[in-house]
Coordinates of C-alpha atoms and ligand atoms in Angstrom, one line a residue:
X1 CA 86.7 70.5 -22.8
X2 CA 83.9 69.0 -21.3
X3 CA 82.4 69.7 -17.9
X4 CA 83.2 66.1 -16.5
X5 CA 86.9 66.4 -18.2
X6 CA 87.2 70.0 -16.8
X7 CA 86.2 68.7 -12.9
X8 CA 89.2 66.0 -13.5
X9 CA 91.9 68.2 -14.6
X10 CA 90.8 70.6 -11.4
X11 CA 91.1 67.9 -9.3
X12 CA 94.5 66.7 -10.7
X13 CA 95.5 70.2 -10.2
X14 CA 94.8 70.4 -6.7
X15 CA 96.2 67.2 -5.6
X16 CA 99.8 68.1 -7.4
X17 CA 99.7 71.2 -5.5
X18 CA 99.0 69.4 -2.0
X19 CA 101.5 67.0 -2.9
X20 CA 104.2 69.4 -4.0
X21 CA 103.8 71.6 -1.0
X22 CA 103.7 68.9 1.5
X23 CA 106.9 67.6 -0.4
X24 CA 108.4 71.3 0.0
X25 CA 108.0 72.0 3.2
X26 CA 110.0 72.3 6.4
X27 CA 107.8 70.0 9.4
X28 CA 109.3 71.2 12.2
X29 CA 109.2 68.9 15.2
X30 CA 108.7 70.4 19.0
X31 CA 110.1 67.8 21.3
X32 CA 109.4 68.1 24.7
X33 CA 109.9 66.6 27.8
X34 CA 110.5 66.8 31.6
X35 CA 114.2 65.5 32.7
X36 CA 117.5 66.7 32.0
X37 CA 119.9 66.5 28.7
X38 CA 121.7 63.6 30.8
X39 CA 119.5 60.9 31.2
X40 CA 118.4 58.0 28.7
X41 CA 115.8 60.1 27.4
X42 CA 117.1 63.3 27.3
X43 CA 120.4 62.1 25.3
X44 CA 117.7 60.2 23.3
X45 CA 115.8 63.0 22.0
X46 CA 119.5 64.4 21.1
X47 CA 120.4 62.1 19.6
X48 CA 116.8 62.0 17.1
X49 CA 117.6 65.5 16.8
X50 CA 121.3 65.4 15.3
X51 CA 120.2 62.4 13.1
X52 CA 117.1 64.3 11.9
X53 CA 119.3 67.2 11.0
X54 CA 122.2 65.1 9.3
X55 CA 119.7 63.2 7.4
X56 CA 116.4 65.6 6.7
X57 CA 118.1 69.0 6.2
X58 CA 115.5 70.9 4.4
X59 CA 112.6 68.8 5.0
X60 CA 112.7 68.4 9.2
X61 CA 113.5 70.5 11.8
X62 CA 113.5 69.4 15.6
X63 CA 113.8 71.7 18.5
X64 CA 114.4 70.2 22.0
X65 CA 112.5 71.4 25.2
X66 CA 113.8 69.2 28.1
X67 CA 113.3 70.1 31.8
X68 CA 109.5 70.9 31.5
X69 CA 110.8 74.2 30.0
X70 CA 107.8 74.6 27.6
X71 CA 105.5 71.8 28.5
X72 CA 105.1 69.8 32.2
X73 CA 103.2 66.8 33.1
X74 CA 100.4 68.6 33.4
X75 CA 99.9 70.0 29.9
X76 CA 102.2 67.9 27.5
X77 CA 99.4 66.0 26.3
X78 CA 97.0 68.5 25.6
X79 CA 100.1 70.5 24.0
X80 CA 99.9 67.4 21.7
X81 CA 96.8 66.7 21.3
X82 CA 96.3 70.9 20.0
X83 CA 99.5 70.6 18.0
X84 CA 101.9 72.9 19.6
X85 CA 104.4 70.0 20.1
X86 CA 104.9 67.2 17.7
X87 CA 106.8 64.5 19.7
X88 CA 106.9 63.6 23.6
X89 CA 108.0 60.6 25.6
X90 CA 106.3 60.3 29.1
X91 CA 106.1 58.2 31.2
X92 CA 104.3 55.0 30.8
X93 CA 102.2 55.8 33.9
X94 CA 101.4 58.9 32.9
X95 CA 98.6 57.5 29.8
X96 CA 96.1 56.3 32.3
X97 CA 93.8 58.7 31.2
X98 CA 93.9 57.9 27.5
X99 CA 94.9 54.0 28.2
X100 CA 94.3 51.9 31.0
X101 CA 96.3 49.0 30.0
X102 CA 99.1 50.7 29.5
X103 CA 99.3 50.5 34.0
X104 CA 100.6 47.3 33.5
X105 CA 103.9 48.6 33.5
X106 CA 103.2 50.3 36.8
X107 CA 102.2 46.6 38.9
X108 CA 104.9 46.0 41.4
X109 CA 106.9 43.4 41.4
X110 CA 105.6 42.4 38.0
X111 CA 109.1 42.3 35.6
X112 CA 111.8 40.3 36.6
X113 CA 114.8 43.1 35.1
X114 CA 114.9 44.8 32.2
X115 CA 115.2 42.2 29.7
X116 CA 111.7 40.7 30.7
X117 CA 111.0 44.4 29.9
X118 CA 112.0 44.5 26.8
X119 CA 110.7 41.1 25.9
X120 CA 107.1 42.4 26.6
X121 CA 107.5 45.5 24.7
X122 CA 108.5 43.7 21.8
X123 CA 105.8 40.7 21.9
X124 CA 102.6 41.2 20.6
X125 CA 100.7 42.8 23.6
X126 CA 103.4 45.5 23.8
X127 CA 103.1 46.4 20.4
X128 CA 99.4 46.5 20.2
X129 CA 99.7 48.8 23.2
X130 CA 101.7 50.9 21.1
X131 CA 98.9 51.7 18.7
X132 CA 95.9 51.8 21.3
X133 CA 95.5 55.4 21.3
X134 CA 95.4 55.7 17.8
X135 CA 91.3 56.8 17.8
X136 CA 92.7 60.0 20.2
X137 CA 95.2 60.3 17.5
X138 CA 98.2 59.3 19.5
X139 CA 100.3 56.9 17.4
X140 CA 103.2 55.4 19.5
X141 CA 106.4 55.2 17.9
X142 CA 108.8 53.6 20.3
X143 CA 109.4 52.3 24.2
X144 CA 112.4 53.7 26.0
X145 CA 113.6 52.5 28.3
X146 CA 114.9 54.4 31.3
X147 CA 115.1 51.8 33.9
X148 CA 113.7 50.1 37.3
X149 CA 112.5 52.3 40.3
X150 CA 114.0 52.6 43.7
X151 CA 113.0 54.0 46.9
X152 CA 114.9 57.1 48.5
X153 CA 113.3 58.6 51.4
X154 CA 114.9 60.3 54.8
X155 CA 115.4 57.3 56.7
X156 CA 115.9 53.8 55.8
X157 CA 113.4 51.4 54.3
X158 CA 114.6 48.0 55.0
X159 CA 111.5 46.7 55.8
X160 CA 108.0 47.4 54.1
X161 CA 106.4 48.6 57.3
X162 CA 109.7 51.6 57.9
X163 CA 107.7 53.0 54.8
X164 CA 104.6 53.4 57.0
X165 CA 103.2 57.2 57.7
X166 CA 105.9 58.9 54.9
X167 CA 104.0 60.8 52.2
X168 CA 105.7 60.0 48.6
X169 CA 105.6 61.5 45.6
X170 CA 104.5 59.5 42.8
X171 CA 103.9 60.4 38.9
X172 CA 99.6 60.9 38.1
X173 CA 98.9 56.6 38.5
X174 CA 96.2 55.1 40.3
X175 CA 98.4 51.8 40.7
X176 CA 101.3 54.0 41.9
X177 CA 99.2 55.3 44.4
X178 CA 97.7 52.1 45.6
X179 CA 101.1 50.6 45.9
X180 CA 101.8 52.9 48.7
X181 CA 98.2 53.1 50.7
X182 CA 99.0 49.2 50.7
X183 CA 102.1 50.1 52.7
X184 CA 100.3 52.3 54.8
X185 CA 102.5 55.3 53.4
X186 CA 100.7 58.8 51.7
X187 CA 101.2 59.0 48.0
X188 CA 101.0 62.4 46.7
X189 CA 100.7 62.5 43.0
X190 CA 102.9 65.4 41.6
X191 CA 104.1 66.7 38.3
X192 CA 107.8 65.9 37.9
X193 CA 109.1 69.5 38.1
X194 CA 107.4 70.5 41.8
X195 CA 108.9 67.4 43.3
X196 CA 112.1 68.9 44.4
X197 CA 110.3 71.6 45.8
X198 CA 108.0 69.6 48.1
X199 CA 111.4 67.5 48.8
X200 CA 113.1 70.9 49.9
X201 CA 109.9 71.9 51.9
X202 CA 109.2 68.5 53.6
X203 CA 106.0 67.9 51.6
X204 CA 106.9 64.7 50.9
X205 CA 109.5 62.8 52.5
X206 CA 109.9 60.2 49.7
X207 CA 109.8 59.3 46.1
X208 CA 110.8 56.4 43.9
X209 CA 112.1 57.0 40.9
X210 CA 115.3 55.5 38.9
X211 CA 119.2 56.2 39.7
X212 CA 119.1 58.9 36.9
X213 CA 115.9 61.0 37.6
X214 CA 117.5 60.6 41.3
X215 CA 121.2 62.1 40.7
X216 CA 120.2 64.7 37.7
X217 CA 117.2 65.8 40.0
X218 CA 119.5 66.2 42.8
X219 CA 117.2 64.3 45.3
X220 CA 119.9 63.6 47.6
X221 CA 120.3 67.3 48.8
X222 CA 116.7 66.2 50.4
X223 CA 117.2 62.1 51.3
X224 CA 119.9 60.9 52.5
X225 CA 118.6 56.7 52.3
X226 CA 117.9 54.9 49.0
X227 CA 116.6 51.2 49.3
X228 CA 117.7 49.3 45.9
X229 CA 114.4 47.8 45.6
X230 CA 114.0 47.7 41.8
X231 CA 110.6 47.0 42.1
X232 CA 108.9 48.6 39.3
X233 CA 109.8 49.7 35.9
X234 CA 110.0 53.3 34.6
X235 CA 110.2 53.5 31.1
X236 CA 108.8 56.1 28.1
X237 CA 107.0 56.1 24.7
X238 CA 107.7 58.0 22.6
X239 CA 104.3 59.5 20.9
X240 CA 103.3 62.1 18.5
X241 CA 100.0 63.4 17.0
X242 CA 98.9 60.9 14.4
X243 CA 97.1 63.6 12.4
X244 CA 100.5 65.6 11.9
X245 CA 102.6 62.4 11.4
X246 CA 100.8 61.3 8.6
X247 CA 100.6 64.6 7.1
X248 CA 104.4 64.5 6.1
X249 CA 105.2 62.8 3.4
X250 CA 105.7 58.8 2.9
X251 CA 109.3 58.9 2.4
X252 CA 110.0 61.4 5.0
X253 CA 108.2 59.4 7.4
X254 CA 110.2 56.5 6.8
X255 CA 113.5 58.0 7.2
X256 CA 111.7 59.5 10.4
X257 CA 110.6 55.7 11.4
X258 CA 114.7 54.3 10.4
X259 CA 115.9 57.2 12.6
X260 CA 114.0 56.4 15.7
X261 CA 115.0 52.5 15.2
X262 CA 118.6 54.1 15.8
X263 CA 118.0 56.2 18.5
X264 CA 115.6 53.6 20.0
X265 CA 118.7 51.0 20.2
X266 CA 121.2 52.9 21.4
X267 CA 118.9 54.5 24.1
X268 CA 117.6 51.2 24.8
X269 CA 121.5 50.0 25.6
X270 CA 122.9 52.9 27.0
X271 CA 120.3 52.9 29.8
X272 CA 120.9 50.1 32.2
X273 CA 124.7 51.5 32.3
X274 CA 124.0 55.2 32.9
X275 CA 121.6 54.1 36.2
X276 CA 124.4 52.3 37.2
X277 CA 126.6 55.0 36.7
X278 CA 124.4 57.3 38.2
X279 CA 123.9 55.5 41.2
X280 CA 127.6 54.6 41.7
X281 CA 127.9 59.1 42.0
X282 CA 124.8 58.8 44.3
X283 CA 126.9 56.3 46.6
X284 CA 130.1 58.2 46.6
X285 CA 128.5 61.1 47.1
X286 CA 127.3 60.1 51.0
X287 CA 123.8 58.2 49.9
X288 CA 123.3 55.0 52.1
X289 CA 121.8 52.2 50.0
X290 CA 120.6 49.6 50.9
X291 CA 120.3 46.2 49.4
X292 CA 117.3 43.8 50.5
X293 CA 118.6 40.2 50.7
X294 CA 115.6 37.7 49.1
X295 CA 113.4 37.7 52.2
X296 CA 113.6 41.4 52.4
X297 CA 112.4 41.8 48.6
X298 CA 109.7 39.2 49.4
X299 CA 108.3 41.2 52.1
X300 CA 108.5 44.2 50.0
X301 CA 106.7 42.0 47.3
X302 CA 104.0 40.6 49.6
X303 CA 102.8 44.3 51.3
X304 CA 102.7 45.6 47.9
X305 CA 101.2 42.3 45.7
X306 CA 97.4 43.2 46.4
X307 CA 97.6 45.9 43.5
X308 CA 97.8 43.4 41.5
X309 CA 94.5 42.1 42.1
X310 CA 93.1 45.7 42.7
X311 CA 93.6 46.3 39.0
X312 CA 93.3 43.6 37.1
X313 CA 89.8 44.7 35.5
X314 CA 91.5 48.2 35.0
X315 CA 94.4 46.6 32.9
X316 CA 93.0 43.5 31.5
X317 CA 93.8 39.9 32.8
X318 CA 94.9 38.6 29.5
X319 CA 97.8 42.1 29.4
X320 CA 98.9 41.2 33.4
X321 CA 99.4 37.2 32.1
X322 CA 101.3 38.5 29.0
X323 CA 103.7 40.4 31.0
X324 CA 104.0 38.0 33.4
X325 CA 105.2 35.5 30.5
X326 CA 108.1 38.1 29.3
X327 CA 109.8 36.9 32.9
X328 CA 110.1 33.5 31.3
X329 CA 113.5 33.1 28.9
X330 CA 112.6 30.9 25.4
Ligands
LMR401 C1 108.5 61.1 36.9 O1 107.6 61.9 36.8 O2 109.1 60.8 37.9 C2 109.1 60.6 35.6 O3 108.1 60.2 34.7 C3 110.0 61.6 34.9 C4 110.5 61.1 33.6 O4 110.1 61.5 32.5 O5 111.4 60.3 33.7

């Protein structure tokens, strides 16, 4: 055999054996996150997990950490980034650092309901948002939703100025926090898990959040007064470490990428009802809500509309319009 013949059949050689033992091989799949099991994205990543096991036996294994029980806000994504988990789903204000854009979806005031949600995700902006952390090797795989925010606090917030010298916790966003220093409130940016201890203490006498991080938190032990003000989205995507995805094999990935179109759906539907359902316990349970009637909710809009403007360079005027649009039924 000659030399250039020997170098080919070495090479062949090599590459049968990386394929075979990528083909053999368990991936196991560390999914962590910071709610509980029953909330859109907890019963989500349930959900991928049972499919993934029904369907991948042999070839994937997920394990579920939910309740920052192995990673919190403050580490998830360097947990990524460094491999120790393989999937996460934060939340979409907490990518500031790694994508500026992606703020959009904390603007006030800026989607109509959900379905304008949705419609943005799935135009072309929200896609391409999807891939624009792929150079720090984050590939998004998916939005969930989990739904629109509300303000809960120790007194009532009917008007934007009752919201005036209450510190608020608020996830790690520079809009989030501009939206309240426009209502002459304090945000305090906290990791998810210390903000029922800084309720408890009096830290913070405020949050906003959605019905289901409200009731499965238990925020109500701490406020007694929610203000329906729906005035902001919180929603997730789901992201893994582009390097590790795309070391599993093709077909595995694709069964991977079907599976997450199922659990995507059906967490995507279930949503809207369990906030509703969430907030219906919340109400029996002694919370006072209260609704704002339009000039209410256009006051609210008004004190906190500046942000817009604030952070238009930081998101991108053309990614603000495009959201805008998703309002607009075709
Ligand atoms: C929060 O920090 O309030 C949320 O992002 C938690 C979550 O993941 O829903």
């Amino acid at each position: 055999m000659n030399k250039s013949l020997r170098g080919l059949c070495a090479l062949l050689l090599l590459c049968t054996t990386a394929f075979a033992s990528a083909e053999d091989k368990t991936f196991l799949i560390k999914f962590s996150h910071v709610v509980a099991d029953d909330t859109p994205k907890g019963q989500g990543a349930l959900m991928f997990k049972k499919l993934v096991e029904e369907r991948l036996a042999g070839q994937v294994a997920v394990e579920i950490y939910p309740n920052s029980t192995l990673h919190g806000d403050a580490d998830e994504m360097q947990a990524l980034l460094d491999g120790k988990v393989q999937m996460l789903a934060p939340s979409l204000a907490k990518f500031s650092q790694y994508a500026p854009q992606l703020q959009v979806f904390d603007l006030p005031f800026l989607f109509d309901d959900l379905d304008a949600v949705n419609r943005f995700q799935k135009g072309a902006k929200g896609r391409q948002l999807l891939s624009s952390m792929e150079k720090q090797d984050i590939a998004g795989l998916a939005y969930w939703h989990n739904g629109m925010k509300q303000l809960t606090a120790k007194r009532t917030l009917q008007q934007p100025a009752d919201a005036k010298g209450l510190s608020f916790r608020i996830q790690a966003s520079s809009v989030i926090e501009s939206q309240f220093t426009q209502l002459g409130a304090t945000p305090v940016k906290l990791p998810f898990a210390a903000t029922t201890e800084a309720l408890r203490s009096g830290t913070v006498q405020g949050t906003e959040n959605t019905w289901s991080n409200i009731q499965s938190q238990g925020y109500a032990q701490y406020l007694t007064h929610a203000t329906q003000s729906d005035h902001g989205v919180l929603d997730y995507m789901l992201v893994t470490n582009s390097r590790f995805w795309y070391s599993m094999p093709h077909s595995v990935r694709m069964e991977l990428e079907a599976i997450i179109d199922e659990v995507t759906y059906a967490v995507n539907k279930a949503a809207d009802r369990q906030n509703q359902n969430d907030r219906a316990q919340l109400q029996a349970a002694g919370m006072q809500i209260t609704e704002l009637d339009a000039a209410a909710r256009n006051a609210w809009r008004d004190a906190m509309r500046p942000v817009w403007q604030q952070n238009e360079q930081l998101i991108g005027a053309d990614v603000i319009r495009a959201a805008e649009r998703a309002n607009r039924r075709h």
